[in-house]
Amino acid sequence: MERGKMAELESLETAAEHERILREIESTDTACIGPTLRSVYDGEEHGRFMEKLEARIRNHDREIEKMCNFHYQGFVDSITELLKVRGEAQKLKNQVTDTNRKLQNEGKELIIAMEELKQCRLQQRNISATVDKLTLCLPVLEMYSKLREQMKSKRHYPALKTLEHLEHTYLPQVSHYRFCKIMVDNIPKLREEIKEVSMSDLKDFLESIRKHSDKIGETAMKQAQQQRNLDNIVSQHPRISGGKKSKKEVFASSDLEVKNTSPMSEQDSGILDVEDEDEDEEVPGAQDLVDFSPVYRCLHIYSVLGARETFENYYRKQRRKQARLVLQPPSNMHETLDGYRKYFNQIVGFFVVEDHILHTTQGLVNRAYIDELWEMALSKTIAALRTHSSYCSDPSLVLDLKNLIVLFADTLQGYGFPVNQLFDMLLEIQDQYSETLLKKWSGVFRNILDSDNYSPIPVTNEEVYKKIVGQFPFQDAELEKQPFPKKFPFSEFVPKVYNQIKEFIYACLKFSEDLHLSSTEVDDMIRKSTNLLLTRTLSNCLQNVIKRKNVGLTEDARHAAEEEIYTNLNQKIDQFLQLADYDWMAMEPGSKASDYLVDLIGFLRSTFAVFTHLPGKVAQTACMSACKHLSTSLMQLLLEAEVRQLTLGALQQFNLDVEECEQFARSGPVPGFQGDTLQLAFIDLRQLLDLFIQWDWSTYLADYGQPTCKYLRVNPTTALVLLEKMRDTSRKNNVFAQFRKNERDKQKLIDTVAKQLRGLINSHHS
């Protein structure tokens, strides 16, 4: 019974579960029905479930059929209506298709026209935009084209102005275009190109000026000569002096008449060609020969670019170099007057250019710079003239040289340069001129005395008497009373010598012209020269005549003559040494001895060559005295306080000069010396230089004080002074010396040697 109830309960539960699954199948999406069906097959009553499922399907079919039967008539009516509508729709479709075809046919031309209009409007818009852009770009392109044209025609200063307008005014308006960016990137290159080209023009100008300085100077000196001639004419005709211009005014007016001095001038740099003028024709102003536009252009360009100081330093440095070249006289300048003239022309040409630059530019050169150059030029010119004029033995050439120096001084004085030292130097040359005159008149006197018979002059008539008295103002009342024939109480050499003395005085007066001397100074100069002529030249000639008659010269006069030889020889050596110009900071020596020393040795050779007529002892003493004086002077030059630093290269150059002196001593300029006697004059210098050049301090310090010491002549005080000069140089020239072992070792060695030298000095003093 209970079992039957349980089976019934299970049957009810199964039926309820199947009902739930059927409802779930009806309401669930077909994609999710899998799990539901799986639950049916998992159970054991799937057969009953299939029966229920079939029954449920049949129920739904019956409901569908009922519904279709209920709505069938309406469906049939709808289908009938739809068939009618399909026919009308087909007619409408045909009408629409026909209408569309007609519309398409009618609108083709309109569409074509509209497309053309659209393209035209697009082109119009593009053209308008292009015109607007070109309106902005064309000025930029025109300015750039103008810039290139200006640079091509070498108009660099306007090109720089154009470049500024292009960069600051035009390019910012079209900066987004690629070609403008290219232009902007190219602007620094263009500036640099302008800078380089203008500098190239300046270099060409400087080179041309250097080559044509003599022509410029020649023209300036011709102008000065014309002015001096004019002054002489005016001084002879006082009535027209009211219209006379001062020399400074004449030069100033000529300075204003300079071609192409505008900074905008675009002419080529260089010197304008001028044909040689006749003496009577007007000489063009020296400034008229020069086109200064390259200087002005380059100065303005560098000023605009903010590099004016660089330009000024470059210009001054180059002109200083040119000044040194100009002031270097040719070795054979003393041979002809043209050599001196060319030398003076170059110097005048240089300073004419610098004076004009001073007055036509603002600060490119200043008065201090000009004065510095002039001081250097004055000292070197005077030194060169002293040296080269000393070679001249022809009084006519010396007189012509004096006139040339006066013209040189007057020319530069007209430009405002002080020339007092030149006139002072002319007084020195006057002494030399007097010496050449004395030498010339010595020969004249010798010829007169040699040709004289030393017999009274016989006079046979009044005419001959007056002629002789006219030549020599001799007055003797007793002789005048005597009848003819009679005799003068002297031989023919007396009136001849008297006339030659007058000629000598005239020659001296010629030299004093244009030296701006007072009459008292001229009188003193003539008196001094004439006294020398009488007391030395004529006296010596007479003494030689007397000597031929076995009348000897007194020992006091002979000793004085010998001392004069030694003194004058040493003075001449000092003049040569004034030309010494060592570069004490040179890193390498030159290839030969210094020019001044070569000239000095040449002078000594030629001088001792003419000493052959002197007694042997006098010639030997003079030669030894000259060598000792030269050695002492060179040592003083090396150790002087003004030389604070020197390098090994400078010392090696100095060694070349000492070797030249030693070679001169070995050559035997005067016979009679035994062995190396003359070379011993330079032994102090030789041992000192060998010690430093060979750096042989170990030997020096070890052997010091011994008679056989290799460097016996080297004083420790002298060695210390020279070592200190080299040590200062080593410290300054080796900024990073502490990082290099060799330099540190060298510096330590110098310090050690200096300490040991001080020890030697202190022990010597103690």
Tab-separated table of N, CA, C and O in Angstrom, residues 37-123:
chain	number	residue	atom	x	y	z
A	37	LEU	N	17.254	20.057	-22.338
A	37	LEU	CA	17.054	18.728	-22.904
A	37	LEU	C	17.959	17.703	-22.218
A	37	LEU	O	17.592	16.529	-22.066
A	38	ARG	N	19.199	18.172	-21.828
A	38	ARG	CA	20.092	17.238	-21.153
A	38	ARG	C	19.475	16.734	-19.848
A	38	ARG	O	19.621	15.553	-19.472
A	39	SER	N	18.756	17.604	-19.179
A	39	SER	CA	18.135	17.189	-17.902
A	39	SER	C	17.073	16.124	-18.139
A	39	SER	O	16.823	15.274	-17.291
A	40	VAL	N	16.402	16.163	-19.359
A	40	VAL	CA	15.384	15.154	-19.683
A	40	VAL	C	16.054	13.806	-19.882
A	40	VAL	O	15.635	12.773	-19.344
A	41	TYR	N	17.177	13.820	-20.658
A	41	TYR	CA	17.847	12.561	-20.979
A	41	TYR	C	18.618	12.008	-19.799
A	41	TYR	O	18.908	10.822	-19.722
A	42	ASP	N	18.900	12.881	-18.856
A	42	ASP	CA	19.587	12.379	-17.673
A	42	ASP	C	18.634	11.557	-16.797
A	42	ASP	O	19.064	10.701	-16.005
A	43	GLY	N	17.360	11.916	-16.898
A	43	GLY	CA	16.365	11.163	-16.112
A	43	GLY	C	15.983	9.828	-16.793
A	43	GLY	O	16.441	9.505	-17.889
A	44	GLU	N	15.073	9.094	-16.138
A	44	GLU	CA	14.687	7.775	-16.647
A	44	GLU	C	13.322	7.781	-17.329
A	44	GLU	O	12.852	6.751	-17.834
A	45	GLU	N	12.649	8.953	-17.324
A	45	GLU	CA	11.284	9.019	-17.837
A	45	GLU	C	11.233	9.782	-19.133
A	45	GLU	O	10.286	10.532	-19.399
A	46	HIS	N	12.266	9.638	-19.962
A	46	HIS	CA	12.247	10.431	-21.180
A	46	HIS	C	11.204	9.926	-22.161
A	46	HIS	O	10.742	10.675	-22.998
A	47	GLY	N	10.811	8.702	-22.046
A	47	GLY	CA	9.738	8.207	-22.916
A	47	GLY	C	8.427	8.908	-22.625
A	47	GLY	O	7.725	9.330	-23.541
A	48	ARG	N	8.085	9.000	-21.352
A	48	ARG	CA	6.876	9.722	-20.978
A	48	ARG	C	6.968	11.167	-21.383
A	48	ARG	O	5.977	11.778	-21.793
A	49	PHE	N	8.210	11.743	-21.254
A	49	PHE	CA	8.381	13.158	-21.647
A	49	PHE	C	8.107	13.325	-23.127
A	49	PHE	O	7.471	14.297	-23.542
A	50	MET	N	8.520	12.369	-23.936
A	50	MET	CA	8.280	12.452	-25.365
A	50	MET	C	6.799	12.378	-25.649
A	50	MET	O	6.306	13.071	-26.562
A	51	GLU	N	6.116	11.615	-24.904
A	51	GLU	CA	4.666	11.545	-25.093
A	51	GLU	C	4.034	12.877	-24.765
A	51	GLU	O	3.172	13.365	-25.491
A	52	LYS	N	4.429	13.442	-23.646
A	52	LYS	CA	3.882	14.756	-23.277
A	52	LYS	C	4.245	15.796	-24.318
A	52	LYS	O	3.440	16.674	-24.637
A	53	LEU	N	5.469	15.714	-24.852
A	53	LEU	CA	5.915	16.699	-25.861
A	53	LEU	C	5.066	16.558	-27.116
A	53	LEU	O	4.638	17.576	-27.683
A	54	GLU	N	4.745	15.329	-27.547
A	54	GLU	CA	3.919	15.122	-28.725
A	54	GLU	C	2.534	15.662	-28.481
A	54	GLU	O	1.930	16.286	-29.362
A	55	ALA	N	2.029	15.428	-27.309
A	55	ALA	CA	0.689	15.927	-26.979
A	55	ALA	C	0.679	17.445	-27.012
A	55	ALA	O	-0.267	18.063	-27.518
A	56	ARG	N	1.759	18.078	-26.524
A	56	ARG	CA	1.800	19.553	-26.499
A	56	ARG	C	1.891	20.096	-27.924
A	56	ARG	O	1.236	21.105	-28.246
A	57	ILE	N	2.613	19.409	-28.788
A	57	ILE	CA	2.720	19.853	-30.194
A	57	ILE	C	1.366	19.781	-30.875
A	57	ILE	O	0.986	20.673	-31.625
A	58	ARG	N	0.640	18.684	-30.602
A	58	ARG	CA	-0.685	18.544	-31.228
A	58	ARG	C	-1.611	19.661	-30.761
A	58	ARG	O	-2.395	20.208	-31.545
A	59	ASN	N	-1.545	20.043	-29.513
A	59	ASN	CA	-2.394	21.144	-29.002
A	59	ASN	C	-2.073	22.442	-29.725
A	59	ASN	O	-2.985	23.202	-30.092
A	60	HIS	N	-0.833	22.691	-29.892
A	60	HIS	CA	-0.438	23.960	-30.566
A	60	HIS	C	-0.863	23.925	-32.028
A	60	HIS	O	-1.288	24.970	-32.561
A	61	ASP	N	-0.783	22.781	-32.687
A	61	ASP	CA	-1.213	22.700	-34.084
A	61	ASP	C	-2.701	23.003	-34.190
A	61	ASP	O	-3.136	23.686	-35.129
A	62	ARG	N	-3.475	22.466	-33.231
A	62	ARG	CA	-4.918	22.723	-33.278
A	62	ARG	C	-5.210	24.214	-33.087
A	62	ARG	O	-6.066	24.784	-33.756
A	63	GLU	N	-4.480	24.882	-32.228
A	63	GLU	CA	-4.691	26.318	-31.998
A	63	GLU	C	-4.327	27.113	-33.246
A	63	GLU	O	-5.011	28.071	-33.604
A	64	ILE	N	-3.231	26.702	-33.918
A	64	ILE	CA	-2.812	27.427	-35.145
A	64	ILE	C	-3.863	27.261	-36.222
A	64	ILE	O	-4.197	28.195	-36.945
A	65	GLU	N	-4.351	26.095	-36.315
A	65	GLU	CA	-5.364	25.849	-37.350
A	65	GLU	C	-6.600	26.679	-37.092
A	65	GLU	O	-7.191	27.238	-38.018
A	66	LYS	N	-7.036	26.752	-35.822
A	66	LYS	CA	-8.213	27.570	-35.485
A	66	LYS	C	-7.973	29.010	-35.864
A	66	LYS	O	-8.841	29.681	-36.427
A	67	MET	N	-6.816	29.492	-35.557
A	67	MET	CA	-6.516	30.899	-35.846
A	67	MET	C	-6.490	31.146	-37.335
A	67	MET	O	-6.998	32.167	-37.816
A	68	CYS	N	-5.904	30.265	-38.112
A	68	CYS	CA	-5.850	30.457	-39.561
A	68	CYS	C	-7.268	30.437	-40.139
A	68	CYS	O	-7.572	31.220	-41.044
A	69	ASN	N	-8.090	29.533	-39.652
A	69	ASN	CA	-9.447	29.500	-40.160
A	69	ASN	C	-10.177	30.795	-39.864
A	69	ASN	O	-10.969	31.276	-40.670
A	70	PHE	N	-9.902	31.362	-38.725
A	70	PHE	CA	-10.586	32.601	-38.339
A	70	PHE	C	-10.126	33.760	-39.215
A	70	PHE	O	-10.931	34.599	-39.617
A	71	HIS	N	-8.895	33.852	-39.624
A	71	HIS	CA	-8.358	35.012	-40.385
A	71	HIS	C	-8.188	34.699	-41.855
A	71	HIS	O	-7.602	35.516	-42.576
A	72	TYR	N	-8.602	33.687	-42.413
A	72	TYR	CA	-8.349	33.305	-43.793
A	72	TYR	C	-8.949	34.269	-44.768
A	72	TYR	O	-8.297	34.682	-45.715
A	73	GLN	N	-10.241	34.719	-44.582
A	73	GLN	CA	-10.915	35.593	-45.535
A	73	GLN	C	-10.212	36.929	-45.627
A	73	GLN	O	-10.028	37.476	-46.706
A	74	GLY	N	-9.810	37.440	-44.457
A	74	GLY	CA	-9.071	38.736	-44.476
A	74	GLY	C	-7.768	38.614	-45.234
A	74	GLY	O	-7.369	39.518	-45.951
A	75	PHE	N	-7.072	37.447	-45.080
A	75	PHE	CA	-5.801	37.240	-45.779
A	75	PHE	C	-6.012	37.223	-47.273
A	75	PHE	O	-5.238	37.835	-48.022
A	76	VAL	N	-7.116	36.554	-47.706
A	76	VAL	CA	-7.416	36.493	-49.142
A	76	VAL	C	-7.694	37.886	-49.673
A	76	VAL	O	-7.233	38.270	-50.745
A	77	ASP	N	-8.452	38.688	-48.906
A	77	ASP	CA	-8.763	40.058	-49.350
A	77	ASP	C	-7.491	40.892	-49.465
A	77	ASP	O	-7.334	41.693	-50.396
A	78	SER	N	-6.622	40.700	-48.507
A	78	SER	CA	-5.355	41.492	-48.542
A	78	SER	C	-4.521	41.137	-49.763
A	78	SER	O	-3.933	42.003	-50.422
A	79	ILE	N	-4.492	39.842	-50.079
A	79	ILE	CA	-3.722	39.426	-51.240
A	79	ILE	C	-4.315	40.032	-52.495
A	79	ILE	O	-3.577	40.505	-53.387
A	80	THR	N	-5.644	40.040	-52.588
A	80	THR	CA	-6.304	40.614	-53.767
A	80	THR	C	-5.944	42.081	-53.902
A	80	THR	O	-5.644	42.575	-55.000
A	81	GLU	N	-6.020	42.827	-52.757
A	81	GLU	CA	-5.691	44.258	-52.798
A	81	GLU	C	-4.236	44.470	-53.216
A	81	GLU	O	-3.913	45.385	-53.963
A	82	LEU	N	-3.368	43.598	-52.696
A	82	LEU	CA	-1.944	43.746	-53.035
A	82	LEU	C	-1.703	43.537	-54.521
A	82	LEU	O	-0.857	44.204	-55.130
A	83	LEU	N	-2.414	42.621	-55.113
A	83	LEU	CA	-2.249	42.404	-56.540
A	83	LEU	C	-2.661	43.636	-57.322
A	83	LEU	O	-2.024	43.989	-58.329
A	84	LYS	N	-3.768	44.275	-56.885
A	84	LYS	CA	-4.195	45.509	-57.565
A	84	LYS	C	-3.134	46.587	-57.404
A	84	LYS	O	-2.816	47.309	-58.356
A	85	VAL	N	-2.626	46.706	-56.157
A	85	VAL	CA	-1.614	47.756	-55.899
A	85	VAL	C	-0.362	47.504	-56.741
A	85	VAL	O	0.281	48.426	-57.235
A	86	ARG	N	0.002	46.237	-56.955
A	86	ARG	CA	1.203	45.942	-57.732
A	86	ARG	C	1.079	46.481	-59.146
A	86	ARG	O	2.017	47.007	-59.713
A	87	GLY	N	-0.039	46.396	-59.729
A	87	GLY	CA	-0.231	46.929	-61.082
A	87	GLY	C	-0.065	48.434	-61.119
A	87	GLY	O	0.579	48.985	-62.016
A	88	GLU	N	-0.737	49.107	-60.094
A	88	GLU	CA	-0.603	50.569	-60.061
A	88	GLU	C	0.851	50.980	-59.787
A	88	GLU	O	1.337	51.957	-60.343
A	89	ALA	N	1.465	50.196	-58.899
A	89	ALA	CA	2.867	50.517	-58.579
A	89	ALA	C	3.763	50.374	-59.802
A	89	ALA	O	4.710	51.147	-60.002
A	90	GLN	N	3.457	49.385	-60.632
A	90	GLN	CA	4.267	49.188	-61.835
A	90	GLN	C	4.112	50.371	-62.774
A	90	GLN	O	5.095	50.846	-63.364
A	91	LYS	N	2.801	50.845	-62.909
A	91	LYS	CA	2.577	52.021	-63.755
A	91	LYS	C	3.357	53.220	-63.218
A	91	LYS	O	3.979	53.977	-63.971
A	92	LEU	N	3.289	53.422	-61.849
A	92	LEU	CA	3.989	54.564	-61.244
A	92	LEU	C	5.502	54.465	-61.465
A	92	LEU	O	6.176	55.455	-61.769
A	93	LYS	N	5.994	53.245	-61.334
A	93	LYS	CA	7.441	53.034	-61.540
A	93	LYS	C	7.833	53.399	-62.960
A	93	LYS	O	8.870	54.050	-63.190
A	94	ASN	N	6.973	52.985	-63.921
A	94	ASN	CA	7.286	53.318	-65.317
A	94	ASN	C	7.295	54.819	-65.536
A	94	ASN	O	8.135	55.359	-66.252
A	95	GLN	N	6.278	55.514	-64.891
A	95	GLN	CA	6.226	56.974	-65.039
A	95	GLN	C	7.464	57.640	-64.416
A	95	GLN	O	8.055	58.575	-64.980
A	96	VAL	N	7.870	57.149	-63.204
A	96	VAL	CA	9.036	57.746	-62.531
A	96	VAL	C	10.303	57.512	-63.360
A	96	VAL	O	11.144	58.395	-63.521
A	97	THR	N	10.417	56.292	-63.902
A	97	THR	CA	11.610	55.988	-64.715
A	97	THR	C	11.656	56.881	-65.937
A	97	THR	O	12.724	57.413	-66.308
A	98	ASP	N	10.483	57.068	-66.567
A	98	ASP	CA	10.439	57.917	-67.754
A	98	ASP	C	10.782	59.360	-67.405
A	98	ASP	O	11.532	60.034	-68.122
A	99	THR	N	10.181	59.794	-66.266
A	99	THR	CA	10.470	61.183	-65.826
A	99	THR	C	11.956	61.356	-65.495
A	99	THR	O	12.579	62.363	-65.845
A	100	ASN	N	12.537	60.389	-64.809
A	100	ASN	CA	13.964	60.459	-64.442
A	100	ASN	C	14.843	60.496	-65.682
A	100	ASN	O	15.832	61.218	-65.758
A	101	ARG	N	14.467	59.653	-66.705
A	101	ARG	CA	15.238	59.636	-67.940
A	101	ARG	C	15.218	61.001	-68.609
A	101	ARG	O	16.251	61.502	-69.053
A	102	LYS	N	13.945	61.579	-68.663
A	102	LYS	CA	13.848	62.912	-69.277
A	102	LYS	C	14.664	63.927	-68.476
A	102	LYS	O	15.331	64.798	-69.045
A	103	LEU	N	14.594	63.855	-67.107
A	103	LEU	CA	15.332	64.814	-66.256
A	103	LEU	C	16.842	64.687	-66.447
A	103	LEU	O	17.572	65.683	-66.524
A	104	GLN	N	17.282	63.446	-66.538
A	104	GLN	CA	18.715	63.215	-66.745
A	104	GLN	C	19.172	63.778	-68.075
A	104	GLN	O	20.243	64.390	-68.172
A	105	ASN	N	18.370	63.542	-69.100
A	105	ASN	CA	18.729	64.071	-70.421
A	105	ASN	C	18.776	65.583	-70.408
A	105	ASN	O	19.649	66.208	-71.009
A	106	GLU	N	17.741	66.192	-69.739
A	106	GLU	CA	17.698	67.652	-69.700
A	106	GLU	C	18.803	68.235	-68.817
A	106	GLU	O	19.268	69.345	-69.038
A	107	GLY	N	19.301	67.560	-67.768
A	107	GLY	CA	20.271	68.127	-66.789
A	107	GLY	C	21.725	67.877	-67.107
A	107	GLY	O	22.605	68.349	-66.375
A	108	LYS	N	21.994	67.068	-68.176
A	108	LYS	CA	23.398	66.785	-68.503
A	108	LYS	C	24.180	68.062	-68.792
A	108	LYS	O	25.289	68.282	-68.284
A	109	GLU	N	23.639	68.925	-69.628
A	109	GLU	CA	24.342	70.163	-69.988
A	109	GLU	C	24.552	71.056	-68.767
A	109	GLU	O	25.587	71.696	-68.608
A	110	LEU	N	23.474	71.072	-67.877
A	110	LEU	CA	23.602	71.896	-66.671
A	110	LEU	C	24.715	71.375	-65.763
A	110	LEU	O	25.495	72.155	-65.202
A	111	ILE	N	24.752	70.034	-65.655
A	111	ILE	CA	25.815	69.449	-64.802
A	111	ILE	C	27.198	69.769	-65.353
A	111	ILE	O	28.125	70.131	-64.619
A	112	ILE	N	27.333	69.655	-66.691
A	112	ILE	CA	28.631	69.980	-67.316
A	112	ILE	C	29.006	71.438	-67.053
A	112	ILE	O	30.142	71.779	-66.703
A	113	ALA	N	28.011	72.325	-67.207
A	113	ALA	CA	28.246	73.756	-66.969
A	113	ALA	C	28.625	74.014	-65.516
A	113	ALA	O	29.508	74.833	-65.212
A	114	MET	N	27.909	73.310	-64.582
A	114	MET	CA	28.208	73.493	-63.165
A	114	MET	C	29.621	72.997	-62.821
A	114	MET	O	30.319	73.604	-62.005
A	115	GLU	N	30.015	71.871	-63.433
A	115	GLU	CA	31.379	71.376	-63.205
A	115	GLU	C	32.416	72.374	-63.698
A	115	GLU	O	33.431	72.632	-63.053
A	116	GLU	N	32.142	72.930	-64.892
A	116	GLU	CA	33.069	73.938	-65.422
A	116	GLU	C	33.124	75.157	-64.509
A	116	GLU	O	34.193	75.730	-64.260
A	117	LEU	N	31.924	75.574	-64.009
A	117	LEU	CA	31.884	76.716	-63.093
A	117	LEU	C	32.664	76.420	-61.809
A	117	LEU	O	33.387	77.281	-61.282
A	118	LYS	N	32.486	75.187	-61.338
A	118	LYS	CA	33.199	74.791	-60.121
A	118	LYS	C	34.718	74.869	-60.329
A	118	LYS	O	35.461	75.384	-59.476
A	119	GLN	N	35.205	74.353	-61.468
A	119	GLN	CA	36.649	74.402	-61.760
A	119	GLN	C	37.144	75.838	-61.894
A	119	GLN	O	38.225	76.189	-61.421
A	120	CYS	N	36.300	76.673	-62.548
A	120	CYS	CA	36.684	78.085	-62.715
A	120	CYS	C	36.782	78.781	-61.362
A	120	CYS	O	37.703	79.566	-61.112
A	121	ARG	N	35.782	78.527	-60.511
A	121	ARG	CA	35.820	79.134	-59.184
A	121	ARG	C	37.063	78.667	-58.396
A	121	ARG	O	37.707	79.455	-57.698
A	122	LEU	N	37.382	77.365	-58.532
A	122	LEU	CA	38.560	76.831	-57.844
A	122	LEU	C	39.845	77.471	-58.370
A	122	LEU	O	40.728	77.878	-57.604
A	123	GLN	N	39.943	77.603	-59.691
A	123	GLN	CA	41.123	78.239	-60.287
A	123	GLN	C	41.231	79.706	-59.869
A	123	GLN	O	42.313	80.214	-59.586
